[in-house]
Coordinates of C-alpha atoms and ligand atoms in Angstrom, one line a residue:
M441 CA 0.0 0.0 0.0
S442 CA 1.2 3.5 -0.9
I443 CA 2.4 5.6 2.0
I444 CA 0.6 8.6 0.5
A445 CA -3.2 8.9 -0.1
T446 CA -4.5 7.8 -3.5
K447 CA -5.9 11.3 -4.2
V448 CA -2.5 12.9 -3.5
K449 CA -0.7 10.3 -5.6
D450 CA -3.0 10.8 -8.5
S451 CA -2.7 14.6 -8.3
I452 CA 1.1 14.4 -8.3
E453 CA 1.0 12.2 -11.4
N454 CA -1.7 14.1 -13.4
A455 CA -1.6 17.7 -12.6
S456 CA 1.8 19.1 -12.3
W457 CA 2.7 20.3 -15.8
I458 CA 4.5 23.4 -14.6
R459 CA 6.7 21.5 -12.2
R460 CA 7.4 18.8 -14.9
M461 CA 8.4 21.4 -17.5
F462 CA 10.5 23.2 -14.9
E463 CA 12.3 19.9 -14.1
E464 CA 12.9 19.2 -17.8
G465 CA 14.3 22.7 -18.0
A466 CA 16.6 22.2 -15.1
A467 CA 18.0 19.0 -16.8
L468 CA 18.5 20.9 -20.1
R469 CA 20.2 23.8 -18.3
Q470 CA 22.6 21.3 -16.7
Q471 CA 23.4 19.7 -20.0
Y472 CA 23.7 22.8 -22.3
G473 CA 24.3 25.7 -19.9
D474 CA 22.0 28.4 -18.5
D475 CA 22.3 30.8 -21.4
K476 CA 21.2 28.2 -24.0
V477 CA 17.8 27.5 -22.4
F478 CA 14.8 29.8 -22.7
D479 CA 12.6 28.9 -19.8
F480 CA 9.2 30.5 -20.0
T481 CA 7.5 28.1 -17.6
L482 CA 7.4 29.6 -14.2
G483 CA 5.5 32.7 -12.9
N484 CA 8.4 33.5 -10.6
P485 CA 9.3 37.2 -11.1
T486 CA 13.0 37.7 -11.9
M487 CA 12.5 41.4 -11.1
E488 CA 13.8 42.5 -7.6
P489 CA 11.4 44.1 -5.2
P490 CA 11.2 48.0 -5.3
A491 CA 14.1 49.8 -3.6
E492 CA 11.7 51.1 -0.8
L493 CA 11.4 47.6 0.5
K494 CA 15.1 47.4 1.3
L495 CA 15.0 50.7 3.0
E496 CA 12.0 49.7 5.1
L497 CA 13.6 46.4 6.0
K498 CA 16.7 48.2 7.1
R499 CA 14.7 50.6 9.2
L500 CA 12.8 47.8 10.9
A501 CA 16.0 45.9 11.6
E502 CA 17.7 49.0 13.1
S503 CA 14.7 50.0 15.3
P504 CA 13.2 46.8 16.6
V505 CA 10.0 47.0 18.5
P506 CA 9.8 44.8 21.6
G507 CA 7.7 41.7 20.8
M508 CA 7.7 42.3 17.1
H509 CA 8.3 38.6 16.4
R510 CA 5.5 37.3 18.6
Y511 CA 2.1 35.9 17.7
M512 CA -0.5 38.6 17.2
N513 CA -4.3 38.6 16.6
N514 CA -4.9 35.9 13.9
A515 CA -6.3 38.6 11.6
G516 CA -2.9 40.4 11.6
Y517 CA -1.7 43.8 12.9
D518 CA -4.4 46.5 13.1
E519 CA -2.0 49.0 11.6
T520 CA -1.3 46.7 8.6
R521 CA -5.0 45.9 8.1
A522 CA -5.8 49.7 8.2
A523 CA -3.1 50.5 5.6
V524 CA -4.4 47.8 3.3
A525 CA -8.0 48.9 3.8
E526 CA -7.1 52.5 3.0
V527 CA -5.7 51.6 -0.4
I528 CA -8.7 49.5 -1.3
A529 CA -11.1 52.3 -0.2
E530 CA -9.2 54.8 -2.4
N531 CA -10.2 52.7 -5.4
C532 CA -13.8 52.0 -4.7
N533 CA -16.9 53.6 -3.2
Q534 CA -17.2 51.3 -0.2
P535 CA -16.2 52.1 3.4
V536 CA -13.5 49.5 3.6
A537 CA -11.9 49.4 7.1
A538 CA -9.3 47.4 8.9
S539 CA -12.1 45.2 10.3
H540 CA -12.8 43.9 6.7
I541 CA -9.2 42.6 6.2
V542 CA -7.5 39.4 7.2
M543 CA -3.7 39.2 6.6
T544 CA -2.7 35.8 5.1
C545 CA 0.3 33.8 3.9
G546 CA -0.1 34.9 0.3
A547 CA -3.1 34.7 -2.0
G548 CA -3.1 30.9 -1.9
A549 CA -3.8 31.0 1.8
A550 CA -6.3 33.8 1.4
M551 CA -8.2 31.6 -1.1
N552 CA -8.1 28.5 1.1
V553 CA -9.2 30.5 4.2
T554 CA -12.1 32.0 2.2
L555 CA -13.2 28.7 0.8
K556 CA -13.0 27.0 4.1
A557 CA -15.0 29.8 5.7
I558 CA -17.9 29.6 3.2
L559 CA -18.2 26.1 1.9
N560 CA -20.3 23.3 3.2
A561 CA -19.3 19.8 2.0
G562 CA -20.3 19.3 -1.6
D563 CA -20.9 23.0 -2.4
E564 CA -20.0 23.9 -5.9
V565 CA -17.5 26.6 -6.9
I566 CA -17.5 27.8 -10.5
I567 CA -14.1 28.5 -12.0
L568 CA -13.5 29.9 -15.5
A569 CA -11.3 28.1 -17.9
P570 CA -8.4 28.7 -18.6
Y571 CA -7.8 28.8 -14.9
F572 CA -5.0 28.9 -12.4
V573 CA -4.0 25.3 -11.9
E574 CA -4.3 25.3 -8.1
Y575 CA -8.0 26.4 -7.9
K576 CA -9.2 22.8 -8.3
F577 CA -7.0 21.6 -5.5
Y578 CA -7.9 24.5 -3.2
I579 CA -11.6 23.9 -3.7
D580 CA -11.1 20.2 -3.1
N581 CA -9.0 21.0 0.1
Q582 CA -12.0 22.7 1.6
G583 CA -14.7 20.1 0.6
G584 CA -16.0 21.8 -2.4
V585 CA -16.6 20.7 -6.0
P586 CA -15.1 22.7 -8.9
V587 CA -17.4 23.4 -11.8
I588 CA -15.6 24.5 -14.9
V589 CA -17.1 27.1 -17.2
Q590 CA -15.4 28.1 -20.5
T591 CA -14.7 31.7 -21.2
D592 CA -15.4 33.2 -24.6
E593 CA -13.0 33.5 -27.6
K594 CA -11.3 36.5 -26.0
F595 CA -11.1 34.7 -22.7
Q596 CA -13.7 37.0 -21.2
P597 CA -16.4 35.6 -18.8
D598 CA -19.3 34.2 -20.7
L599 CA -22.3 35.3 -18.6
N600 CA -24.8 33.0 -20.2
A601 CA -22.6 30.0 -19.6
I602 CA -22.0 31.0 -16.0
E603 CA -25.7 31.5 -15.4
K604 CA -26.4 28.0 -16.9
A605 CA -23.8 26.5 -14.6
I606 CA -25.3 27.9 -11.4
S607 CA -27.2 25.3 -9.5
L608 CA -28.8 25.0 -6.0
R609 CA -25.4 23.8 -4.9
T610 CA -23.4 26.7 -6.2
R611 CA -21.8 28.7 -3.4
A612 CA -19.1 30.8 -5.1
I613 CA -17.5 31.9 -8.4
V614 CA -13.8 32.5 -8.6
I615 CA -12.6 35.2 -11.0
N616 CA -9.0 36.2 -11.8
S617 CA -8.2 39.5 -13.5
P618 CA -5.6 40.2 -14.8
N619 CA -5.7 36.5 -15.5
N620 CA -3.2 33.7 -15.2
P621 CA -2.6 32.2 -17.8
T622 CA -4.2 34.5 -20.4
G623 CA -3.2 38.0 -19.1
V624 CA -6.6 39.4 -20.0
I625 CA -8.4 41.9 -17.8
Y626 CA -12.2 41.9 -17.2
P627 CA -13.7 45.3 -18.0
K628 CA -15.9 47.0 -15.4
T629 CA -19.0 46.5 -17.6
A630 CA -18.5 42.7 -17.5
L631 CA -18.0 42.7 -13.7
M632 CA -21.1 44.9 -13.3
A633 CA -23.2 42.5 -15.5
L634 CA -21.9 39.6 -13.4
G635 CA -22.9 41.3 -10.2
K636 CA -26.4 42.0 -11.6
M637 CA -26.9 38.4 -12.8
L638 CA -25.7 37.0 -9.5
K639 CA -28.0 39.1 -7.5
R640 CA -30.9 37.8 -9.6
K641 CA -29.8 34.2 -9.1
E642 CA -29.3 34.8 -5.3
A643 CA -32.9 35.9 -5.1
E644 CA -34.1 33.0 -7.2
F645 CA -32.2 30.3 -5.2
G646 CA -32.4 32.0 -1.8
R647 CA -28.7 31.5 -1.1
P648 CA -25.6 33.7 -1.3
L649 CA -23.4 33.5 -4.4
T650 CA -20.0 34.9 -3.5
V651 CA -17.5 36.2 -6.0
I652 CA -14.0 35.4 -4.9
S653 CA -11.8 37.8 -6.9
D654 CA -8.2 36.5 -7.0
E655 CA -6.2 39.6 -7.8
P656 CA -2.4 39.1 -7.3
Y657 CA -1.8 40.8 -10.7
A658 CA -4.2 43.8 -10.1
R659 CA -1.4 46.4 -10.0
I660 CA 0.3 44.9 -13.1
S661 CA -2.1 46.5 -15.6
F662 CA -0.8 48.2 -18.8
E663 CA -3.6 50.3 -20.2
E664 CA -6.0 51.2 -17.4
P665 CA -6.5 50.4 -13.7
V666 CA -8.3 47.2 -12.9
A667 CA -11.9 47.8 -11.8
N668 CA -12.5 47.2 -8.1
I669 CA -14.9 44.3 -7.7
F670 CA -16.5 45.8 -4.6
D671 CA -18.3 48.4 -6.7
C672 CA -19.5 45.7 -9.1
V673 CA -20.5 42.7 -7.0
E674 CA -22.1 43.2 -3.6
N675 CA -21.3 39.7 -2.3
S676 CA -17.5 39.7 -3.1
I677 CA -14.2 39.0 -1.5
I678 CA -10.8 40.0 -2.7
V679 CA -8.0 37.5 -2.2
T680 CA -4.5 38.7 -3.2
S681 CA -0.9 39.1 -2.2
H682 CA 2.3 41.0 -2.8
S683 CA 3.9 38.0 -4.5
K684 CA 3.8 39.8 -7.9
D685 CA 3.3 43.5 -7.3
L686 CA 6.2 43.7 -4.8
A687 CA 8.0 40.6 -6.2
L688 CA 7.8 38.9 -2.9
P689 CA 6.5 35.4 -3.6
G690 CA 8.9 33.7 -1.3
E691 CA 7.8 35.8 1.6
R692 CA 4.2 34.7 1.7
I693 CA 2.4 37.9 2.4
G694 CA -1.1 38.6 1.2
Y695 CA -4.6 39.2 2.5
L696 CA -8.3 38.8 2.0
A697 CA -10.7 41.7 2.0
A698 CA -14.5 41.4 2.4
N699 CA -16.8 43.9 0.7
P700 CA -18.5 46.0 3.5
A701 CA -21.7 45.8 1.4
M702 CA -21.7 42.0 1.7
G703 CA -24.4 40.4 3.9
Q704 CA -23.2 39.2 7.3
V705 CA -19.7 40.6 6.7
E706 CA -18.7 40.6 10.4
L707 CA -19.6 36.9 10.6
F708 CA -17.6 36.1 7.5
I709 CA -14.5 37.8 8.9
Q710 CA -14.9 35.9 12.2
G711 CA -15.1 32.7 10.2
A712 CA -12.1 33.7 8.1
V713 CA -10.0 34.5 11.2
F714 CA -10.8 31.2 12.7
C715 CA -10.0 29.4 9.4
N716 CA -6.6 31.2 9.2
R717 CA -5.8 29.8 12.6
V718 CA -7.0 26.2 12.2
L719 CA -5.6 25.7 8.7
G720 CA -2.3 26.1 10.5
F721 CA -1.3 29.4 8.9
V722 CA -2.0 31.0 12.3
N723 CA -1.1 34.4 11.0
A724 CA 0.7 36.1 8.1
P725 CA 4.5 36.6 8.8
A726 CA 5.0 39.4 11.3
L727 CA 8.0 41.1 9.7
M728 CA 6.4 41.1 6.3
Q729 CA 3.2 42.6 7.7
R730 CA 5.2 45.5 9.2
L731 CA 7.1 45.9 6.0
I732 CA 4.2 46.1 3.6
T733 CA 2.3 48.5 5.9
K734 CA 4.5 51.2 4.5
L735 CA 4.6 50.0 0.9
Q736 CA 0.9 50.1 0.0
H737 CA 1.5 52.7 -2.7
C738 CA 4.6 50.9 -4.2
S739 CA 4.9 48.3 -6.8
V740 CA 7.5 46.9 -9.2
D741 CA 8.0 48.8 -12.4
V742 CA 5.0 47.9 -14.4
G743 CA 6.5 49.6 -17.5
E744 CA 9.2 46.8 -17.5
Y745 CA 6.5 44.2 -17.8
R746 CA 4.8 46.2 -20.5
K747 CA 8.0 46.3 -22.5
K748 CA 8.5 42.6 -22.2
R749 CA 4.9 42.0 -23.3
D750 CA 5.3 44.3 -26.3
R751 CA 8.6 42.8 -27.4
L752 CA 7.3 39.2 -27.3
Y753 CA 3.8 40.0 -28.6
T754 CA 5.0 41.9 -31.6
H755 CA 7.7 39.4 -32.5
L756 CA 5.5 36.3 -32.1
T757 CA 2.5 37.7 -33.9
G758 CA 4.9 38.9 -36.6
L759 CA 6.0 35.3 -37.0
G760 CA 2.4 34.1 -37.3
F761 CA 1.5 33.0 -33.8
S762 CA -2.1 34.0 -32.9
M763 CA -3.0 35.3 -29.4
V764 CA -5.3 37.7 -27.5
K765 CA -3.2 40.7 -26.5
P766 CA -3.0 40.7 -22.8
G767 CA -3.7 43.9 -20.8
G768 CA -1.8 42.9 -17.6
G769 CA -0.1 40.3 -15.6
F770 CA 3.0 38.7 -17.1
F771 CA 1.6 35.9 -19.4
L772 CA 0.9 35.3 -23.0
F773 CA -1.5 32.5 -24.0
P774 CA -1.1 31.9 -27.7
K775 CA -3.0 29.3 -29.8
S776 CA -0.9 26.2 -30.5
P777 CA -0.1 26.0 -34.2
L778 CA -0.6 22.3 -33.9
A779 CA -3.9 20.8 -32.8
D780 CA -1.9 18.7 -30.2
E781 CA -0.2 21.4 -28.1
M782 CA 2.0 18.7 -26.5
E783 CA 3.5 17.9 -29.9
F784 CA 4.1 21.6 -30.4
I785 CA 5.8 21.9 -27.0
R786 CA 8.1 19.0 -27.7
I787 CA 9.2 20.7 -31.0
A788 CA 9.7 24.0 -29.1
Q789 CA 11.9 22.1 -26.7
K790 CA 14.2 21.2 -29.6
Y791 CA 15.0 24.9 -29.8
M792 CA 15.4 25.1 -26.0
I793 CA 12.1 27.0 -25.6
L794 CA 10.3 25.7 -22.6
L795 CA 6.5 26.3 -22.3
V796 CA 3.5 25.0 -20.4
P797 CA 0.7 23.3 -22.3
G798 CA -2.8 24.8 -22.1
S799 CA -4.2 21.5 -20.9
G800 CA -2.7 22.2 -17.6
F801 CA -5.0 25.2 -17.3
G802 CA -8.1 23.4 -18.7
A803 CA -7.5 24.9 -22.2
P804 CA -6.0 22.3 -24.6
G805 CA -4.8 23.8 -27.9
F806 CA -3.0 26.7 -26.3
F807 CA 0.3 27.2 -24.5
R808 CA 1.5 29.6 -21.8
I809 CA 4.5 31.9 -21.9
A810 CA 5.5 33.4 -18.6
Y811 CA 7.5 36.5 -19.6
C812 CA 8.6 37.5 -16.0
V813 CA 12.1 36.7 -17.2
S814 CA 15.1 38.9 -18.0
D815 CA 15.1 41.2 -21.1
D816 CA 18.3 39.5 -22.0
M817 CA 16.7 36.0 -22.1
I818 CA 13.8 37.4 -24.2
E819 CA 16.2 38.9 -26.7
R820 CA 18.3 35.7 -26.9
S821 CA 15.2 33.6 -27.4
L822 CA 13.9 35.5 -30.5
G823 CA 16.2 33.6 -32.9
A824 CA 14.9 30.3 -31.5
W825 CA 11.3 31.4 -31.9
D826 CA 12.2 32.3 -35.6
K827 CA 13.5 28.8 -36.2
L828 CA 10.5 27.2 -34.5
A829 CA 8.1 29.2 -36.6
N830 CA 10.1 28.3 -39.7
E831 CA 9.9 24.5 -38.9
L832 CA 6.2 24.8 -38.4
G833 CA 5.7 26.7 -41.7
L834 CA 4.0 29.6 -40.0
K835 CA 3.1 32.5 -42.2
Ligands
LIG1202 N1 -3.6 33.2 -7.9 C1 -3.0 33.3 -9.1 C2 -3.9 33.6 -10.3 C3 -1.7 33.1 -9.2 O1 -1.1 33.2 -10.4 C4 -0.9 32.8 -8.1 C5 0.5 32.6 -8.1 O2 1.1 32.4 -9.1 C6 -1.6 32.7 -6.9 C7 -3.0 32.9 -6.8 C8 -0.9 32.4 -5.6 O3 -0.2 33.5 -5.2 P1 0.6 33.6 -3.8 O4 2.0 33.4 -4.1 O5 0.3 34.9 -3.3 O6 0.0 32.5 -2.9

């Protein structure tokens, strides 16, 4: 008998495309050298955090506050929660306060805490394909059942399809804008329409339908600010982190924020605080909470990501690759030139280009490029893309 549970074993075997591609990349790097491999598989920013972070870290180290490494309220420091609330309130018309915020170990923890707080066993959670790979696991962790709904041809939410998927067991819908893996942003009009439809369905079914808006890329937006979900959907919760906007994924600092307009908001926060504790996170890292309190108006240089997007988008579409132009995040999600994207990905590997298949995101026939890599690597990869396009007879 296996030492690990069947479900875990199956998950390891079936659902770890990104890891698998990363491991293949590591093997190629060892064989051919770092500069010969163009690894676009991982959403791990190569950019360093903003300079303000180092200054604040230094200031904290040089003026320690007694007890600064102890446990605190499971929701986090009041000062940090207030700073986070203030920035959210600046971008919406809701009276967001510290009491609506729970600090968490990244967006992943915020999502698990939220799901645990709201789901009864067997409740359904709608996710929109292409989706962030971990959603299915997070929902399963907390006793829910994922229900997958396809987006439209521009990767925008298909309101009719979502409405059709809502059943008496639906409890929540996860949205993610700017999106991983597509980079698309949902316009305010689409979010408003979603809010309106959900309100109607809530009345029809007599139970709450909560939008969980997963927003770790919200500040990485190239054309216009991302619309705040609180003004569009009454029953909504933001889950997010500073993994991407401050380039701190290893530090595990994020939060959840509940819309003050949501019914029973105090009870939800009480539930979330309890779940943060019993899921074993206990609280978000103390030092990181203090650090980000002062950095709520900072982010990495979004212009750098825009430049990378433009360089790759222009070059690849010029070669004949077809894709929706992303408005944010740091991903491109082109259509595979071959019906079987795995075959395409194998051919790309011949030219040392490492990519993740769309199947891993519930979207076969596509592939993901994570361009949070150095400009130098992007430039060096262009010749390899040329050869790949040539072999496939594009254009
Ligand atoms: N949600 C999305 C869409 C992501 O892409 C990621 C990380 O890549 C996460 C959540 C998890 O972020 P965190 O590192 O804050 O847990």
